[in-house]
Amino acid sequence: MRYQDIDWDTMWQESRAHKSWKKKKSSDWDQRAAGFAERNLDSPFVAQFMAHLHTEPDWTVLDVGSGPGTLAIPLSSQVRKVTALDYSAAMLAELNKQAKAAGRDNITTVQGSWTDDWQALSIPRHEVAIASRSLSVDDLKGALSKLNAWASRAVYVVDRVGAGPFDPDLFGAIGRDFEPGPDYIFTLNILYTLGIHAQVDFLTLDKRRTYTSREEALQSYRWMVDDLTAEEEERLAAYVNARLSHTSDGSWQLARQTPPRWALIWWRTDG
Ligand SMILES: C[S@@+](CC[C@H](N)C(=O)[O-])C[C@H]1O[C@@H](n2cnc3c(N)ncnc32)[C@H](O)[C@@H]1O
């Protein structure tokens, strides 16, 4: 078999069809917006991502699938202007709230999707385009090509490594199978088929995370499972409680076996 004979796109589609969680619509993200913001805006992921990103003060950044501004808000203090594109109105409302609280006035939010006509949405080419944990699309090749076309300097994409943020042990504990679906290696190979030779850095978060309450720790796990039944909720709580310890300062520390891992895939578009 030759490398050229591997159809990465079809393999990606097939792997996606077997993943353990459902594809989310914009209304699903609307419902998750407040919880997502609470869990992610101060995540150690942000500092790790920012440490790998190169920007200049007069550059502009397009953040596709920006969510509540996990990256758009810290980025806005480093560049001239950020455009945050997301199809969830509630995510963009969270972003605007956070930006206001942080005193940032150089972020433009645009409600739209990967497949909309970005020219019709008046989104110009930016120096840098990023898509962090937001490549939930039907046409991965098309989405990557689009990002590439919208960046005059560089593109940064964050994709899962294996289970990514999911804790695979949880699924066994509640009696469900776990199939993470395709991870970054498909993205990297699809980029190769587009003639893009990308670099990869790995962002590995700590196995332990501190929470202010037991409920907050539980919330950090509930999102992982679609349509939790009452029985599964009990098992999830037992699983989390068994890994929680109350620290002397009154906070709660949750330790898991598998750390959350992400691949930061990036390439220059200016040759
Ligand atoms: C997991 S969150 C990531 C948010 C942020 N980029 C981060 O890394 O924290 C995924 C975001 O992508 C958005 N999203 C998912 N599919 C999208 C699509 N087809 N078009 C536009 N936004 C999309 C969701 O609304 C959500 O805000």
Short mmCIF file of C-alpha atoms and ligand atoms in Angstrom, two decimals:
data_model
loop_
_atom_site.label_atom_id
_atom_site.label_comp_id
_atom_site.label_asym_id
_atom_site.label_seq_id
_atom_site.Cartn_x
_atom_site.Cartn_y
_atom_site.Cartn_z
CA MET A 1 0.00 0.00 0.00
CA ARG A 2 1.27 3.50 -0.81
CA TYR A 3 0.80 6.55 1.42
CA GLN A 4 -0.97 8.34 -1.47
CA ASP A 5 -3.60 5.60 -1.49
CA ILE A 6 -4.76 6.41 2.04
CA ASP A 7 -7.99 8.37 1.92
CA TRP A 8 -7.64 10.39 5.15
CA ASP A 9 -10.90 12.23 4.56
CA THR A 10 -12.95 9.03 4.37
CA MET A 11 -11.09 7.48 7.32
CA TRP A 12 -11.80 10.66 9.31
CA GLN A 13 -15.53 10.47 8.40
CA GLU A 14 -15.67 6.82 9.43
CA SER A 15 -13.89 7.38 12.72
CA ARG A 16 -16.22 10.31 13.43
CA ALA A 17 -19.29 8.18 12.87
CA HIS A 18 -18.25 5.98 15.82
CA LYS A 19 -17.37 8.61 18.42
CA SER A 20 -19.06 8.48 21.82
CA TRP A 21 -20.66 11.91 21.79
CA LYS A 22 -23.23 13.57 19.58
CA LYS A 23 -22.50 16.35 17.14
CA LYS A 24 -23.63 19.61 18.74
CA LYS A 25 -25.83 22.23 17.15
CA SER A 26 -25.55 25.95 17.89
CA SER A 27 -28.48 25.61 20.32
CA ASP A 28 -26.55 22.91 22.25
CA TRP A 29 -23.61 25.32 22.56
CA ASP A 30 -26.01 28.08 23.63
CA GLN A 31 -27.09 25.91 26.55
CA ARG A 32 -23.50 25.09 27.44
CA ALA A 33 -22.15 28.64 27.14
CA ALA A 34 -22.21 29.71 30.81
CA GLY A 35 -20.80 26.41 32.09
CA PHE A 36 -18.15 26.31 29.36
CA ALA A 37 -17.06 29.86 30.21
CA GLU A 38 -16.82 29.01 33.90
CA ARG A 39 -14.69 25.92 33.27
CA ASN A 40 -12.45 27.32 30.55
CA LEU A 41 -11.74 31.02 30.90
CA ASP A 42 -9.20 30.45 33.68
CA SER A 43 -8.02 27.03 32.49
CA PRO A 44 -4.25 26.36 32.46
CA PHE A 45 -4.83 25.56 28.75
CA VAL A 46 -4.93 29.29 28.01
CA ALA A 47 -1.40 30.05 29.25
CA GLN A 48 -0.01 27.01 27.42
CA PHE A 49 -1.63 28.07 24.14
CA MET A 50 -0.53 31.70 24.50
CA ALA A 51 3.07 30.62 25.17
CA HIS A 52 3.20 28.99 21.71
CA LEU A 53 1.51 31.73 19.71
CA HIS A 54 3.55 34.34 17.85
CA THR A 55 1.85 37.67 17.08
CA GLU A 56 2.95 41.27 16.52
CA PRO A 57 1.20 44.24 18.21
CA ASP A 58 -0.12 45.62 14.90
CA TRP A 59 -1.54 42.29 13.69
CA THR A 60 -5.17 41.18 13.63
CA VAL A 61 -6.43 37.72 14.62
CA LEU A 62 -9.49 35.81 13.45
CA ASP A 63 -10.70 33.34 16.10
CA VAL A 64 -13.11 30.79 14.56
CA GLY A 65 -15.35 29.00 17.07
CA SER A 66 -14.19 31.50 19.67
CA GLY A 67 -16.63 30.33 22.34
CA PRO A 68 -16.74 32.71 25.32
CA GLY A 69 -13.40 34.26 24.41
CA THR A 70 -11.10 31.70 26.04
CA LEU A 71 -8.34 32.87 23.69
CA ALA A 72 -9.87 35.96 22.07
CA ILE A 73 -9.76 37.89 25.35
CA PRO A 74 -6.10 37.25 26.28
CA LEU A 75 -5.16 37.72 22.60
CA SER A 76 -6.84 41.12 22.46
CA SER A 77 -4.21 42.55 24.81
CA GLN A 78 -1.42 41.48 22.44
CA VAL A 79 -2.72 42.49 19.01
CA ARG A 80 -4.47 45.41 17.33
CA LYS A 81 -7.81 43.70 16.75
CA VAL A 82 -9.51 40.32 17.20
CA THR A 83 -12.51 39.06 15.24
CA ALA A 84 -14.38 36.35 17.13
CA LEU A 85 -16.61 34.17 14.92
CA ASP A 86 -19.00 31.68 16.48
CA TYR A 87 -22.45 30.36 15.55
CA SER A 88 -23.65 30.38 19.17
CA ALA A 89 -25.23 33.68 20.23
CA ALA A 90 -24.91 32.74 23.92
CA MET A 91 -21.17 32.08 23.57
CA LEU A 92 -20.71 35.49 21.95
CA ALA A 93 -22.81 37.11 24.69
CA GLU A 94 -20.45 35.54 27.28
CA LEU A 95 -17.50 36.85 25.29
CA ASN A 96 -18.89 40.39 25.15
CA LYS A 97 -19.57 40.27 28.91
CA GLN A 98 -16.02 39.12 29.66
CA ALA A 99 -14.49 41.65 27.24
CA LYS A 100 -16.42 44.48 28.89
CA ALA A 101 -15.32 43.36 32.35
CA ALA A 102 -11.71 43.25 31.13
CA GLY A 103 -12.03 46.69 29.50
CA ARG A 104 -11.27 45.41 25.99
CA ASP A 105 -12.78 47.30 23.07
CA ASN A 106 -10.84 45.75 20.18
CA ILE A 107 -12.83 42.53 19.80
CA THR A 108 -15.52 42.31 17.11
CA THR A 109 -17.95 39.43 17.51
CA VAL A 110 -19.60 37.93 14.43
CA GLN A 111 -22.34 35.34 14.66
CA GLY A 112 -21.76 32.86 11.87
CA SER A 113 -20.61 29.38 11.09
CA TRP A 114 -17.72 27.62 9.39
CA THR A 115 -19.85 27.11 6.30
CA ASP A 116 -21.24 30.63 5.96
CA ASP A 117 -19.86 32.93 3.31
CA TRP A 118 -17.25 34.85 5.35
CA GLN A 119 -16.94 37.51 2.66
CA ALA A 120 -20.68 38.18 2.97
CA LEU A 121 -20.14 38.46 6.75
CA SER A 122 -17.51 41.17 5.96
CA ILE A 123 -14.70 39.17 7.53
CA PRO A 124 -11.45 40.29 5.93
CA ARG A 125 -8.20 38.37 5.77
CA HIS A 126 -6.35 38.66 9.10
CA GLU A 127 -2.66 38.15 9.82
CA VAL A 128 -3.42 35.13 12.01
CA ALA A 129 -6.36 32.71 12.01
CA ILE A 130 -6.98 30.35 14.91
CA ALA A 131 -9.47 27.55 15.50
CA SER A 132 -9.15 26.12 18.97
CA ARG A 133 -11.14 23.00 19.84
CA SER A 134 -13.74 24.13 17.32
CA LEU A 135 -13.17 21.94 14.26
CA SER A 136 -16.51 20.24 14.65
CA VAL A 137 -17.30 20.37 10.94
CA ASP A 138 -18.52 17.97 8.25
CA ASP A 139 -15.83 19.02 5.79
CA LEU A 140 -12.51 19.18 7.60
CA LYS A 141 -10.50 19.72 4.43
CA GLY A 142 -12.74 22.62 3.44
CA ALA A 143 -12.50 24.20 6.91
CA LEU A 144 -8.70 23.96 6.97
CA SER A 145 -8.44 25.41 3.45
CA LYS A 146 -10.71 28.27 4.47
CA LEU A 147 -8.61 29.11 7.55
CA ASN A 148 -5.50 28.99 5.40
CA ALA A 149 -7.05 31.43 2.92
CA TRP A 150 -8.08 33.86 5.70
CA ALA A 151 -4.61 34.21 7.25
CA SER A 152 -1.78 36.18 5.67
CA ARG A 153 0.86 35.12 8.26
CA ALA A 154 -0.02 31.97 10.18
CA VAL A 155 -2.74 29.55 11.23
CA TYR A 156 -3.03 27.84 14.62
CA VAL A 157 -5.41 24.92 15.16
CA VAL A 158 -5.99 23.06 18.42
CA ASP A 159 -7.20 19.49 18.09
CA ARG A 160 -7.59 16.55 20.45
CA VAL A 161 -4.83 14.04 21.19
CA GLY A 162 -6.60 10.73 21.87
CA ALA A 163 -9.30 11.42 24.44
CA GLY A 164 -8.38 15.14 24.61
CA PRO A 165 -10.22 16.65 27.58
CA PHE A 166 -12.32 13.54 28.25
CA ASP A 167 -11.45 11.18 31.10
CA PRO A 168 -11.73 7.73 29.48
CA ASP A 169 -11.90 6.00 32.88
CA LEU A 170 -15.17 7.79 33.64
CA PHE A 171 -16.95 5.99 30.82
CA GLY A 172 -16.03 2.54 32.16
CA ALA A 173 -17.10 3.66 35.64
CA ILE A 174 -20.60 4.61 34.48
CA GLY A 175 -20.93 1.55 32.22
CA ARG A 176 -20.52 3.16 28.81
CA ASP A 177 -18.08 2.41 26.00
CA PHE A 178 -15.71 5.19 25.09
CA GLU A 179 -14.72 5.92 21.52
CA PRO A 180 -12.97 9.28 21.16
CA GLY A 181 -13.28 9.54 17.37
CA PRO A 182 -10.57 10.99 15.12
CA ASP A 183 -7.84 13.07 16.69
CA TYR A 184 -5.12 15.44 15.45
CA ILE A 185 -3.30 12.84 13.36
CA PHE A 186 -6.09 12.96 10.76
CA THR A 187 -5.92 16.76 10.68
CA LEU A 188 -2.16 16.68 10.22
CA ASN A 189 -2.40 14.20 7.36
CA ILE A 190 -5.27 16.04 5.68
CA LEU A 191 -3.13 19.19 5.83
CA TYR A 192 -0.33 17.22 4.16
CA THR A 193 -2.69 16.29 1.33
CA LEU A 194 -3.35 20.03 0.93
CA GLY A 195 0.40 20.60 0.57
CA ILE A 196 0.67 22.12 4.06
CA HIS A 197 3.54 20.83 6.19
CA ALA A 198 2.45 21.86 9.66
CA GLN A 199 4.32 21.87 12.96
CA VAL A 200 2.87 20.20 16.04
CA ASP A 201 3.32 21.09 19.69
CA PHE A 202 1.62 19.18 22.46
CA LEU A 203 -0.21 20.88 25.31
CA THR A 204 -0.56 18.56 28.30
CA LEU A 205 -2.49 19.84 31.28
CA ASP A 206 -1.96 18.74 34.86
CA LYS A 207 -3.68 15.55 36.02
CA ARG A 208 -4.81 17.48 39.07
CA ARG A 209 -7.14 20.47 39.06
CA THR A 210 -8.38 22.52 41.99
CA TYR A 211 -12.03 23.51 42.47
CA THR A 212 -13.76 25.78 44.95
CA SER A 213 -16.52 23.26 45.68
CA ARG A 214 -17.48 19.61 45.24
CA GLU A 215 -20.28 20.74 42.89
CA GLU A 216 -17.80 22.59 40.68
CA ALA A 217 -15.70 19.41 40.46
CA LEU A 218 -18.81 17.42 39.48
CA GLN A 219 -19.66 19.99 36.80
CA SER A 220 -16.19 19.53 35.34
CA TYR A 221 -17.20 15.93 34.57
CA ARG A 222 -20.92 16.09 33.75
CA TRP A 223 -20.39 17.79 30.36
CA MET A 224 -18.42 14.76 29.16
CA VAL A 225 -21.47 12.50 28.91
CA ASP A 226 -24.48 13.11 26.66
CA ASP A 227 -27.94 12.37 28.11
CA LEU A 228 -26.81 11.22 31.58
CA THR A 229 -29.41 8.97 33.23
CA ALA A 230 -30.11 9.24 36.97
CA GLU A 231 -28.24 5.98 37.57
CA GLU A 232 -25.24 7.19 35.54
CA GLU A 233 -25.29 10.49 37.42
CA GLU A 234 -24.94 8.54 40.69
CA ARG A 235 -22.04 6.54 39.30
CA LEU A 236 -20.42 9.70 37.97
CA ALA A 237 -20.69 11.32 41.41
CA ALA A 238 -19.18 8.23 43.06
CA TYR A 239 -16.32 8.25 40.51
CA VAL A 240 -15.58 11.94 41.08
CA ASN A 241 -15.93 11.72 44.87
CA ALA A 242 -13.42 8.84 44.96
CA ARG A 243 -10.84 11.09 43.25
CA LEU A 244 -11.53 14.28 45.22
CA SER A 245 -9.58 15.44 48.22
CA HIS A 246 -10.33 18.38 50.46
CA THR A 247 -7.24 20.51 50.89
CA SER A 248 -6.20 22.47 54.00
CA ASP A 249 -7.16 25.80 52.35
CA GLY A 250 -10.76 24.58 51.88
CA SER A 251 -10.53 23.90 48.13
CA TRP A 252 -11.07 20.55 46.41
CA GLN A 253 -8.47 18.76 44.34
CA LEU A 254 -9.48 16.29 41.66
CA ALA A 255 -6.88 13.85 40.32
CA ARG A 256 -7.36 11.79 37.16
CA GLN A 257 -5.21 9.08 35.54
CA THR A 258 -5.13 10.56 32.05
CA PRO A 259 -4.20 14.25 31.70
CA PRO A 260 -6.13 16.37 29.17
CA ARG A 261 -3.97 16.57 26.03
CA TRP A 262 -4.18 18.80 23.00
CA ALA A 263 -2.21 19.16 19.78
CA LEU A 264 -1.38 22.66 18.63
CA ILE A 265 -0.99 22.39 14.86
CA TRP A 266 0.40 25.49 13.19
CA TRP A 267 1.88 26.68 9.96
CA ARG A 268 2.97 29.88 8.30
CA THR A 269 1.04 31.11 5.29
CA ASP A 270 3.56 33.78 4.25
CA GLY A 271 6.06 31.33 2.84
C1 LIG B 1 -15.26 23.65 22.58
S1 LIG B 1 -15.74 25.29 22.22
C2 LIG B 1 -14.15 26.06 22.00
C3 LIG B 1 -14.14 27.51 22.36
C4 LIG B 1 -12.76 28.17 22.33
N1 LIG B 1 -12.22 28.25 20.99
C5 LIG B 1 -11.81 27.43 23.25
O1 LIG B 1 -10.81 26.85 22.79
O2 LIG B 1 -12.09 27.43 24.45
C6 LIG B 1 -16.32 25.13 20.55
C7 LIG B 1 -16.92 26.40 20.02
O3 LIG B 1 -17.05 26.27 18.60
C8 LIG B 1 -18.31 26.75 18.20
N2 LIG B 1 -18.69 26.04 16.99
C9 LIG B 1 -18.87 24.70 16.84
N3 LIG B 1 -19.21 24.41 15.58
C10 LIG B 1 -19.25 25.58 14.91
C11 LIG B 1 -19.57 25.95 13.57
N4 LIG B 1 -19.90 25.02 12.68
N5 LIG B 1 -19.51 27.24 13.22
C12 LIG B 1 -19.17 28.20 14.14
N6 LIG B 1 -18.88 27.92 15.43
C13 LIG B 1 -18.91 26.62 15.81
C14 LIG B 1 -19.24 26.45 19.38
O4 LIG B 1 -20.37 27.29 19.39
C15 LIG B 1 -18.31 26.70 20.56
O5 LIG B 1 -18.39 28.03 21.00
#
